Amino acid sequence: MTLSPFRRRALTLAAVAVALPALLLAGLAVLLTLRVVQSVERDTIRYNSYLGQQVAEAFELELMGQLRSAIGTADKLARDGDPLADITHALATEGRDFNGPHFVPVDDLPGYSLLMAEGQPLVYAPGEASHREQYFCGLLLRDGDGAVIGAGGWWVDPRRFLGKNFDYVLHERMPTNPRLYGGIELTRRASIEVLDAHGQRIARLREPGDLRTSRTEPMQGPFENFNVRVAVSPDSPVVWTGRFLAFELAFIIAMGLVVVIAVAFGYRYTVRQLELAGLKAGFVSNVTHELKTPIAMIRLAVETLEMRRFSSPEEEDKFLGIISRETQRLTQLVENILDFARLEAGRGVFKFARVDVRTLVADAVESLQPRLDHLGFRVEMDLPESLPTTRADPTAITHCVLNLLDNAIKYSRQQREIRVMVGQREGWVEIAVADRGIGIAPGDRKRIFEKFVRLENGLVHDVRGAGLGLSLVDQIMRAHHGRIEVNSTPGEGSTFTLLLPVDRDAPEQEAEEQAPTGT
Ligand code: ADP
């Protein structure tokens, strides 16, 4: 029995009513968190880019500053007429790094660039031959008429310049220059690196923390091809915020998943319990009916016999037959119920013994023969000449076979033919019961092994049953490390096959020396 569409819809609505707001809230929280992350990242990137440009500019200003300090000397020496010696002296005493001053006539500067910075002309050019990787940086002195009266400068190795002046630029020049806002920046625990064209680090202030928000700004002038990379340092609040937000995001997603899974489980559990409750109610009424009908028939037959209300010995046999068949059915039903109760309570104890399945099956069919004959069934038996033995509880397996035969009888219409086959297949002994009855739809082939389940087909109301037989057979087979399989074509018939593991320690048994059922 399945849940009514109305109850199922109500349950689904309840599940959706619980899950949807939770998911919406989680989704909203995720969105808000992502927006916060994005906004923090955007601001950090903007700030890092700005700081990178400031640092690059600070290096250019530092170079200019150092060059300008040379011009005073040049000025004086221009008057004295010996600029080169004094420039050399001035630069040497100030301890600057240089390879010697160079006089560069302005007119001889093909391919050199001229850069105006803070009103001063700065000349720089790539070094050649002996000064590869270096730039000549110098200042030109002109008189009022624009004539060059002197020049001073030196070859700068940008890599060395940047490395050597890094700390000074960051800690002295930037904090003291109001244009660079350096004092403020450095308190924000930024990581600042100067990189060469290959990305190799020349100097660094603090380890970078989160590189996703880092920005690399190009340098100019003699520092062309060098870059300043600014990132947040590992202990900066941005990194902590990022970690916290990532954790929060993971937490929200995990909570959302937990809610969905809990609701899905709750939904399935409730549906199952309600279905089970319905099935149990059906089971009680089925069993009541199952018990009452044979008892009524037996009572009627007994009364008829007691009062001798039969006219011939054949009629007497008929009533005795009714008593026998109905007693058999009652026995089977009661056994099913008792077995079921035992297995449900976990008290299903099986007595295993070596079993010759052929004998067991033949006995089971024989015990049902009167009923089969009475209902006009033709039974075909296919027993092999030899068969491996199996270890099983003979009573339980007989019970399984009787249940399959009972179903084959109950669910057949006009085609009253049953085939019982015993054989072996890859380490299994198999018992198959095939009928030509109503068959089972593919979608129902799993469900029929659940307890209390009876399919809602045309016969279920005409045919007696408690919905316990196949569930019991399935449980018994599992306890034997075996299984039950079903093959069926709706409208044409079904074959149920029991598979029991072969007892590998026992010899094969020949047809002639059939062992009794169980030893
Ligand atoms: P019951 O026969 O008492 O209803 P079972 O557990 O033996 O309970 O079977 C469960 C259901 O499986 C039956 O109600 C029936 O719908 C279906 N079924 C079982 N055996 C057959 C069969 N041989 N042919 C068609 N349907 C079957």
XYZ file of N, CA, C and O in Angstrom, residues 257-418:
648
model
N 23.629 22.043 3.591
C 23.604 20.626 3.185
C 22.992 19.772 4.278
O 22.177 18.878 4.020
N 23.394 20.067 5.534
C 22.866 19.283 6.661
C 21.344 19.417 6.715
O 20.618 18.433 6.873
N 20.861 20.651 6.530
C 19.404 20.858 6.583
C 18.724 20.051 5.478
O 17.749 19.335 5.712
N 19.293 20.140 4.250
C 18.664 19.435 3.119
C 18.666 17.920 3.375
O 17.643 17.244 3.202
N 19.826 17.416 3.823
C 19.914 15.965 4.051
C 18.958 15.552 5.173
O 18.234 14.559 5.058
N 18.916 16.369 6.253
C 18.046 16.023 7.385
C 16.586 16.016 6.936
O 15.820 15.091 7.260
N 16.212 17.032 6.151
C 14.815 17.085 5.704
C 14.513 15.904 4.773
O 13.467 15.254 4.888
N 15.489 15.600 3.875
C 15.259 14.484 2.940
C 15.095 13.176 3.716
O 14.180 12.390 3.449
N 15.983 12.962 4.711
C 15.884 11.734 5.512
C 14.573 11.704 6.289
O 13.893 10.674 6.341
N 14.256 12.855 6.902
C 13.027 12.951 7.693
C 11.815 12.655 6.822
O 10.916 11.908 7.211
N 11.849 13.203 5.612
C 10.738 13.008 4.687
C 10.591 11.526 4.337
O 9.525 10.940 4.448
N 11.721 10.940 3.966
C 11.690 9.520 3.569
C 11.246 8.637 4.728
O 10.471 7.707 4.563
N 11.768 8.973 5.934
C 11.451 8.166 7.107
C 9.954 8.254 7.399
O 9.285 7.250 7.626
N 9.423 9.509 7.352
C 8.008 9.683 7.668
C 7.145 8.954 6.640
O 6.182 8.263 7.013
N 7.504 9.108 5.356
C 6.716 8.422 4.315
C 6.730 6.923 4.574
O 5.698 6.242 4.546
N 7.936 6.411 4.884
C 8.074 4.961 5.107
C 7.226 4.513 6.301
O 6.537 3.500 6.237
N 7.281 5.315 7.394
C 6.532 4.943 8.591
C 5.033 4.985 8.318
O 4.294 4.093 8.745
N 4.593 6.023 7.587
C 3.161 6.115 7.295
C 2.730 4.960 6.394
O 1.670 4.368 6.581
N 3.607 4.653 5.403
C 3.277 3.524 4.512
C 3.215 2.237 5.310
O 2.315 1.412 5.137
N 4.179 2.086 6.223
C 4.230 0.874 7.036
C 2.989 0.762 7.919
O 2.408 -0.318 8.078
N 2.583 1.925 8.469
C 1.393 1.922 9.328
C 0.191 1.465 8.500
O -0.621 0.635 8.952
N 0.093 1.998 7.253
C -1.002 1.601 6.374
C -0.916 0.120 6.040
O -1.925 -0.603 6.052
N 0.324 -0.336 5.754
C 0.509 -1.746 5.400
C 0.154 -2.649 6.572
O -0.461 -3.698 6.404
N 0.511 -2.193 7.790
C 0.208 -3.014 8.971
C -1.298 -3.137 9.159
O -1.806 -4.203 9.474
N -2.003 -1.989 8.947
C -3.453 -2.023 9.094
C -4.033 -3.021 8.087
O -4.891 -3.860 8.430
N -3.525 -2.961 6.849
C -3.981 -3.885 5.813
C -3.647 -5.319 6.184
O -4.452 -6.241 5.977
N -2.462 -5.482 6.785
C -2.008 -6.816 7.166
C -2.966 -7.443 8.182
O -3.390 -8.589 8.047
N -3.356 -6.643 9.197
C -4.250 -7.177 10.239
C -5.562 -7.623 9.596
O -6.068 -8.724 9.871
N -6.102 -6.778 8.704
C -7.391 -7.172 8.114
C -7.205 -8.371 7.194
O -8.051 -9.268 7.150
N -6.072 -8.434 6.476
C -5.796 -9.596 5.615
C -5.727 -10.882 6.435
O -6.319 -11.897 6.083
N -4.959 -10.786 7.543
C -4.753 -11.996 8.347
C -6.076 -12.453 8.960
O -6.395 -13.639 8.970
N -6.853 -11.472 9.432
C -8.144 -11.824 10.031
C -8.982 -12.592 9.006
O -9.543 -13.658 9.295
N -8.980 -12.035 7.803
C -9.745 -12.658 6.726
C -9.171 -14.047 6.407
O -9.908 -15.018 6.276
N -7.845 -14.103 6.333
C -7.145 -15.354 6.013
C -7.457 -16.450 7.033
O -7.532 -17.616 6.694
N -7.585 -16.013 8.308
C -7.851 -17.014 9.356
C -9.321 -17.417 9.362
O -9.662 -18.590 9.522
N -10.160 -16.416 9.190
C -11.604 -16.683 9.326
C -12.108 -17.602 8.208
O -12.886 -18.515 8.463
N -11.661 -17.345 6.975
C -12.210 -18.083 5.830
C -11.956 -19.591 5.955
O -12.919 -20.372 5.905
N -10.696 -20.034 6.146
C -10.521 -21.484 6.259
C -11.222 -22.074 7.469
O -11.798 -23.167 7.383
N -11.242 -21.318 8.588
C -11.914 -21.857 9.787
C -13.389 -22.068 9.484
O -13.980 -23.108 9.807
N -13.998 -21.093 8.800
C -15.427 -21.204 8.459
C -15.650 -22.411 7.551
O -16.616 -23.185 7.741
N -14.734 -22.589 6.587
C -14.909 -23.707 5.645
C -14.735 -25.046 6.358
O -15.473 -25.995 6.129
N -13.741 -25.089 7.259
C -13.508 -26.353 7.992
C -14.730 -26.656 8.868
O -15.233 -27.788 8.908
N -15.233 -25.603 9.533
C -16.382 -25.828 10.431
C -17.577 -26.355 9.642
O -18.240 -27.322 10.027
N -17.790 -25.758 8.489
C -18.914 -26.168 7.644
C -18.753 -27.629 7.221
O -19.692 -28.435 7.323
N -17.527 -27.968 6.800
C -17.283 -29.342 6.344
C -17.447 -30.327 7.488
O -18.075 -31.395 7.329
N -16.923 -29.920 8.666
C -17.030 -30.837 9.824
C -18.492 -31.038 10.204
O -18.941 -32.164 10.450
N -19.245 -29.918 10.219
C -20.675 -30.016 10.583
C -21.402 -30.925 9.597
O -22.188 -31.785 9.996
N -21.087 -30.740 8.310
C -21.750 -31.555 7.289
C -21.447 -33.029 7.518
O -22.342 -33.882 7.450
N -20.162 -33.299 7.835
C -19.790 -34.700 8.050
C -20.450 -35.242 9.323
O -20.959 -36.362 9.341
N -20.442 -34.393 10.384
C -21.042 -34.828 11.662
C -22.509 -35.179 11.488
O -23.008 -36.180 11.990
N -23.195 -34.338 10.740
C -24.629 -34.557 10.586
C -24.932 -35.488 9.411
O -26.073 -35.690 9.072
N -23.856 -35.988 8.835
C -23.970 -36.956 7.741
C -24.875 -36.417 6.635
O -25.770 -37.095 6.139
N -24.629 -35.165 6.282
C -25.469 -34.556 5.247
C -24.823 -34.713 3.869
O -24.744 -33.793 3.105
N -24.293 -35.875 3.613
C -23.745 -36.130 2.271
C -24.422 -37.383 1.722
O -24.865 -38.243 2.481
N -24.493 -37.425 0.430
C -25.298 -38.493 -0.160
C -24.461 -39.648 -0.680
O -24.971 -40.733 -0.886
N -23.168 -39.435 -0.912
C -22.346 -40.517 -1.480
C -20.948 -40.480 -0.871
O -20.527 -39.464 -0.304
N -20.214 -41.596 -0.985
C -18.825 -41.610 -0.475
C -17.979 -40.552 -1.178
O -17.081 -39.967 -0.576
N -18.243 -40.232 -2.459
C -17.459 -39.206 -3.181
C -17.634 -37.844 -2.510
O -16.698 -37.068 -2.352
N -18.926 -37.600 -2.107
C -19.202 -36.316 -1.456
C -18.487 -36.238 -0.104
O -17.959 -35.193 0.282
N -18.456 -37.371 0.588
C -17.760 -37.410 1.872
C -16.270 -37.070 1.658
O -15.685 -36.259 2.386
N -15.686 -37.673 0.578
C -14.273 -37.398 0.264
C -14.056 -35.921 -0.028
O -13.044 -35.333 0.346
N -15.070 -35.352 -0.696
C -14.932 -33.936 -1.049
C -14.806 -33.068 0.220
O -13.937 -32.202 0.329
N -15.650 -33.352 1.200
C -15.590 -32.549 2.439
C -14.304 -32.811 3.209
O -13.723 -31.902 3.802
N -13.867 -34.068 3.177
C -12.583 -34.371 3.852
C -11.435 -33.619 3.161
O -10.532 -33.105 3.807
N -11.524 -33.566 1.818
C -10.503 -32.840 1.035
C -10.478 -31.367 1.426
O -9.421 -30.767 1.595
N -11.706 -30.798 1.588
C -11.763 -29.373 1.991
C -11.045 -29.200 3.333
O -10.221 -28.301 3.505
N -11.352 -30.088 4.274
C -10.739 -29.957 5.603
C -9.220 -30.050 5.482
O -8.483 -29.241 6.042
N -8.746 -31.006 4.688
C -7.295 -31.194 4.559
C -6.631 -29.959 3.948
O -5.647 -29.444 4.451
N -7.198 -29.464 2.822
C -6.575 -28.325 2.139
C -6.599 -27.056 2.982
O -5.611 -26.344 3.097
N -7.773 -26.833 3.623
C -7.868 -25.595 4.406
C -6.963 -25.661 5.633
O -6.406 -24.659 6.068
N -6.828 -26.888 6.199
C -5.920 -27.028 7.346
C -4.490 -26.717 6.906
O -3.740 -26.042 7.612
N -4.156 -27.211 5.692
C -2.806 -26.957 5.172
C -2.562 -25.454 5.004
O -1.516 -24.928 5.376
N -3.557 -24.778 4.478
C -3.401 -23.329 4.269
C -3.263 -22.608 5.599
O -2.447 -21.705 5.756
N -4.114 -23.043 6.569
C -4.029 -22.418 7.890
C -2.637 -22.618 8.481
O -2.039 -21.700 9.031
N -2.140 -23.858 8.335
C -0.812 -24.168 8.889
C 0.234 -23.249 8.264
O 1.059 -22.662 8.956
N 0.141 -23.133 6.931
C 1.138 -22.297 6.247
C 1.072 -20.848 6.723
O 2.089 -20.217 6.994
N -0.150 -20.339 6.870
C -0.301 -18.951 7.306
C 0.261 -18.770 8.711
O 1.028 -17.839 8.988
N -0.124 -19.689 9.603
C 0.336 -19.565 10.991
C 1.862 -19.676 11.038
O 2.534 -18.922 11.749
N 2.407 -20.581 10.227
C 3.877 -20.725 10.213
C 4.528 -19.446 9.716
O 5.535 -18.986 10.260
N 3.937 -18.882 8.672
C 4.485 -17.613 8.154
C 4.499 -16.550 9.240
O 5.491 -15.851 9.440
N 3.356 -16.432 9.938
C 3.260 -15.381 10.960
C 4.268 -15.638 12.079
O 4.967 -14.738 12.540
N 4.361 -16.913 12.520
C 5.285 -17.220 13.619
C 6.736 -16.976 13.195
O 7.512 -16.366 13.932
N 7.074 -17.435 11.971
C 8.446 -17.220 11.478
C 8.748 -15.743 11.393
O 9.828 -15.281 11.764
N 7.757 -15.024 10.864
C 7.965 -13.589 10.688
C 8.230 -12.927 12.048
O 9.174 -12.161 12.210
N 7.379 -13.278 13.041
C 7.545 -12.686 14.376
C 8.921 -13.036 14.935
O 9.588 -12.202 15.537
N 9.330 -14.299 14.719
C 10.645 -14.727 15.236
C 11.783 -13.932 14.580
O 12.662 -13.420 15.258
N 11.725 -13.818 13.256
C 12.804 -13.119 12.543
C 12.820 -11.632 12.903
O 13.867 -11.027 13.080
N 11.619 -11.046 13.032
C 11.548 -9.626 13.388
C 12.168 -9.375 14.751
O 12.808 -8.369 14.989
N 11.947 -10.337 15.666
C 12.473 -10.173 17.030
C 13.933 -10.592 17.095
O 14.531 -10.599 18.171
N 14.512 -10.970 15.964
C 15.912 -11.384 15.929
C 16.119 -12.749 16.551
O 17.217 -13.081 16.995
N 15.045 -13.536 16.623
C 15.202 -14.857 17.235
C 15.157 -15.979 16.191
O 14.870 -17.127 16.528
N 15.416 -15.602 14.949
C 15.349 -16.616 13.889
C 16.561 -17.538 13.954
O 17.623 -17.209 13.456
N 16.414 -18.670 14.626
C 17.555 -19.591 14.740
C 17.342 -20.731 13.740
O 16.287 -21.362 13.731
N 18.328 -20.939 12.905
C 18.205 -21.994 11.898
C 19.062 -23.184 12.300
O 20.140 -23.012 12.860
N 18.540 -24.378 11.968
C 19.333 -25.580 12.260
C 19.907 -26.070 10.933
O 19.199 -26.671 10.125
N 21.198 -25.787 10.733
C 21.823 -26.119 9.454
C 22.227 -27.596 9.410
O 22.669 -28.167 10.400
N 22.024 -28.197 8.234
C 22.429 -29.587 8.027
C 22.667 -29.763 6.540
O 22.292 -28.894 5.735
N 23.329 -30.853 6.150
C 23.499 -31.112 4.715
C 22.156 -31.480 4.109
O 21.449 -32.339 4.647
N 21.837 -30.856 3.037
C 20.502 -31.072 2.463
C 20.645 -31.482 1.001
O 21.426 -30.889 0.259
N 19.882 -32.509 0.616
C 19.771 -32.806 -0.815
C 18.515 -32.099 -1.290
O 17.395 -32.485 -0.954
N 18.728 -31.064 -2.058
C 17.636 -30.180 -2.436
C 16.575 -30.912 -3.266
O 15.387 -30.628 -3.159
N 17.012 -31.903 -4.078
C 16.033 -32.612 -4.933
C 14.946 -33.262 -4.090
O 13.748 -33.134 -4.359
N 15.358 -33.958 -3.022
C 14.398 -34.638 -2.162
C 13.483 -33.624 -1.495
O 12.253 -33.813 -1.432
N 14.116 -32.546 -1.029
C 13.354 -31.519 -0.306
C 12.265 -30.938 -1.201
O 11.098 -30.831 -0.812
N 12.653 -30.641 -2.458
C 11.683 -30.032 -3.377
C 10.582 -31.035 -3.742
O 9.392 -30.697 -3.744
N 11.009 -32.269 -4.012
C 10.018 -33.292 -4.380
C 9.004 -33.464 -3.251
O 7.784 -33.541 -3.500
N 9.482 -33.483 -1.991
C 8.572 -33.636 -0.845
C 7.607 -32.473 -0.748
O 6.414 -32.652 -0.462
N 8.148 -31.255 -0.974
C 7.292 -30.067 -0.858
C 6.177 -30.114 -1.900
O 5.007 -29.850 -1.591
N 6.556 -30.468 -3.146
C 5.534 -30.516 -4.209
C 4.495 -31.582 -3.865
O 3.284 -31.364 -4.003
N 4.984 -32.707 -3.359
C 4.066 -33.813 -3.043
C 3.058 -33.399 -1.980
O 1.875 -33.712 -2.067
N 3.561 -32.638 -0.997
C 2.640 -32.253 0.085
C 1.528 -31.339 -0.422
O 0.470 -31.253 0.177
N 1.789 -30.640 -1.547
C 0.754 -29.736 -2.072
C -0.086 -30.395 -3.164
O -1.005 -29.781 -3.703
N 0.272 -31.646 -3.493
C -0.357 -32.304 -4.643
C -1.893 -32.289 -4.592
O -2.537 -31.952 -5.594
N -2.510 -32.628 -3.415
C -3.981 -32.625 -3.398
C -4.553 -31.278 -3.815
O -5.479 -31.210 -4.614
N -3.972 -30.201 -3.306
C -4.488 -28.865 -3.638
C -4.276 -28.568 -5.120
O -5.161 -28.011 -5.792
N -3.082 -28.954 -5.614
C -2.774 -28.708 -7.029
C -3.748 -29.465 -7.917
O -4.291 -28.914 -8.893
N -3.987 -30.736 -7.539
C -4.916 -31.553 -8.333
C -6.312 -30.954 -8.304
O -6.975 -30.813 -9.327
N -6.697 -30.571 -7.095
C -8.041 -30.035 -6.925
C -8.271 -28.796 -7.795
O -9.333 -28.627 -8.386
N -7.229 -27.958 -7.905
C -7.374 -26.713 -8.686
C -7.029 -26.913 -10.161
O -7.062 -25.960 -10.944
N -6.674 -28.136 -10.535
C -6.415 -28.433 -11.945
C -5.063 -27.947 -12.442
O -4.930 -27.559 -13.600
N -4.044 -27.911 -11.565
C -2.701 -27.487 -11.989
C -1.906 -28.664 -12.523
O -1.973 -29.773 -11.986
N -1.129 -28.399 -13.600
C -0.203 -29.400 -14.121
C 1.189 -28.997 -13.639
O 1.630 -27.866 -13.865
N 1.814 -29.918 -12.904
C 3.141 -29.580 -12.371
C 4.203 -30.395 -13.079
O 4.092 -31.625 -13.179
N 5.209 -29.722 -13.592
C 6.314 -30.405 -14.271
C 7.549 -30.265 -13.389
O 7.863 -29.159 -12.932
N 8.180 -31.410 -13.133
C 9.364 -31.363 -12.256
C 10.604 -31.639 -13.086
O 10.616 -32.539 -13.911
N 11.644 -30.891 -12.849
C 12.890 -31.092 -13.583
C 14.017 -31.226 -12.554
O 14.557 -30.236 -12.072
N 14.312 -32.485 -12.190
C 15.342 -32.715 -11.169
C 16.579 -33.320 -11.836
O 16.459 -34.253 -12.623
N 17.779 -32.835 -11.557
C 18.979 -33.357 -12.213
C 19.385 -34.719 -11.636
O 18.955 -35.084 -10.536
N 20.228 -35.410 -12.404
C 20.659 -36.739 -11.930
C 21.605 -36.605 -10.761
O 21.609 -37.423 -9.854
N 22.465 -35.633 -10.814
C 23.364 -35.428 -9.673
C 23.367 -33.952 -9.318
O 23.116 -33.092 -10.166
N 23.637 -33.705 -8.042
C 23.560 -32.323 -7.565
C 24.449 -32.175 -6.334
O 24.476 -33.057 -5.479
N 25.201 -31.104 -6.247
C 25.977 -30.903 -5.016
C 25.020 -30.677 -3.845
O 23.917 -30.170 -4.041
N 25.494 -31.023 -2.663
C 24.630 -30.766 -1.495
C 24.862 -29.336 -1.046
O 25.795 -28.672 -1.457
N 23.975 -28.903 -0.181
C 24.129 -27.555 0.364
C 23.841 -27.629 1.859
O 23.156 -28.543 2.308
N 24.382 -26.676 2.601
C 24.091 -26.678 4.034
C 22.962 -25.675 4.263
O 23.079 -24.507 3.908
N 21.867 -26.191 4.829
C 20.711 -25.313 5.003
C 19.823 -25.871 6.104
O 20.009 -27.004 6.558
N 18.856 -25.022 6.506
C 17.841 -25.510 7.446
C 16.720 -26.081 6.588
O 16.002 -25.330 5.907
N 16.541 -27.409 6.566
C 15.569 -27.997 5.636
C 14.160 -27.490 5.847
O 13.436 -27.238 4.880
N 13.777 -27.270 7.117
C 12.401 -26.804 7.365
C 12.215 -25.410 6.745
O 11.193 -25.136 6.099
N 13.220 -24.554 6.936
C 13.104 -23.177 6.416
C 13.057 -23.192 4.893
O 12.266 -22.457 4.273
N 13.912 -24.025 4.271
C 13.937 -24.045 2.797
C 12.631 -24.641 2.257
O 12.073 -24.155 1.268
N 12.109 -25.695 2.944
C 10.819 -26.251 2.520
C 9.762 -25.150 2.586
O 8.936 -24.989 1.678
N 9.829 -24.376 3.642
C 8.893 -23.277 3.822
C 8.972 -22.296 2.649
O 7.950 -21.840 2.129
N 10.214 -22.010 2.215
C 10.410 -21.088 1.078
C 9.761 -21.673 -0.174
O 9.032 -20.977 -0.899
N 10.048 -22.949 -0.442
C 9.514 -23.576 -1.664
C 7.990 -23.574 -1.613
O 7.314 -23.263 -2.608
N 7.421 -23.886 -0.424
C 5.959 -23.910 -0.305
C 5.374 -22.523 -0.564
O 4.342 -22.389 -1.216
N 6.058 -21.492 -0.076
C 5.579 -20.126 -0.311
C 5.580 -19.792 -1.795
O 4.639 -19.183 -2.314
N 6.672 -20.195 -2.499
C 6.742 -19.909 -3.941
C 5.646 -20.669 -4.690
O 5.010 -20.128 -5.600
N 5.443 -21.950 -4.285
C 4.399 -22.738 -4.950
C 3.024 -22.143 -4.671
O 2.169 -22.055 -5.565
N 2.822 -21.721 -3.411
C 1.536 -21.130 -3.032
C 1.253 -19.892 -3.884
O 0.151 -19.713 -4.397
N 2.303 -19.045 -4.082
C 2.120 -17.846 -4.914
C 1.839 -18.230 -6.360
O 1.002 -17.614 -7.020
N 2.576 -19.248 -6.866
C 2.367 -19.675 -8.256
C 0.905 -20.111 -8.440
O 0.284 -19.825 -9.469
N 0.365 -20.761 -7.418
C -1.044 -21.203 -7.510
C -1.963 -19.981 -7.463
O -2.856 -19.812 -8.291
N -1.658 -19.079 -6.493
C -2.571 -17.954 -6.260
C -2.599 -16.967 -7.427
O -3.633 -16.396 -7.740
N -1.432 -16.761 -8.059
C -1.360 -15.707 -9.066
C -1.373 -16.240 -10.504
O -0.856 -15.631 -11.410
N -1.991 -17.430 -10.680
C -2.208 -17.950 -12.039
C -3.695 -17.818 -12.361
O -4.548 -17.933 -11.460
N -4.009 -17.589 -13.631
C -5.432 -17.536 -14.011
C -5.788 -18.835 -14.751
O -5.793 -19.887 -14.139
N -6.017 -18.715 -16.078
C -6.427 -19.925 -16.804
C -5.260 -20.874 -17.041
O -5.417 -22.089 -16.998
N -4.063 -20.339 -17.298
C -2.900 -21.178 -17.627
C -2.371 -21.828 -16.359
O -1.480 -21.271 -15.710
N -2.884 -22.946 -16.014
C -2.517 -23.543 -14.726
C -1.361 -24.516 -14.897
O -1.549 -25.726 -14.826
N -0.211 -23.968 -15.157
C 0.979 -24.816 -15.339
C 2.095 -24.290 -14.452
O 2.383 -23.095 -14.455
N 2.702 -25.204 -13.722
C 3.824 -24.806 -12.855
C 5.006 -25.708 -13.174
O 4.835 -26.921 -13.335
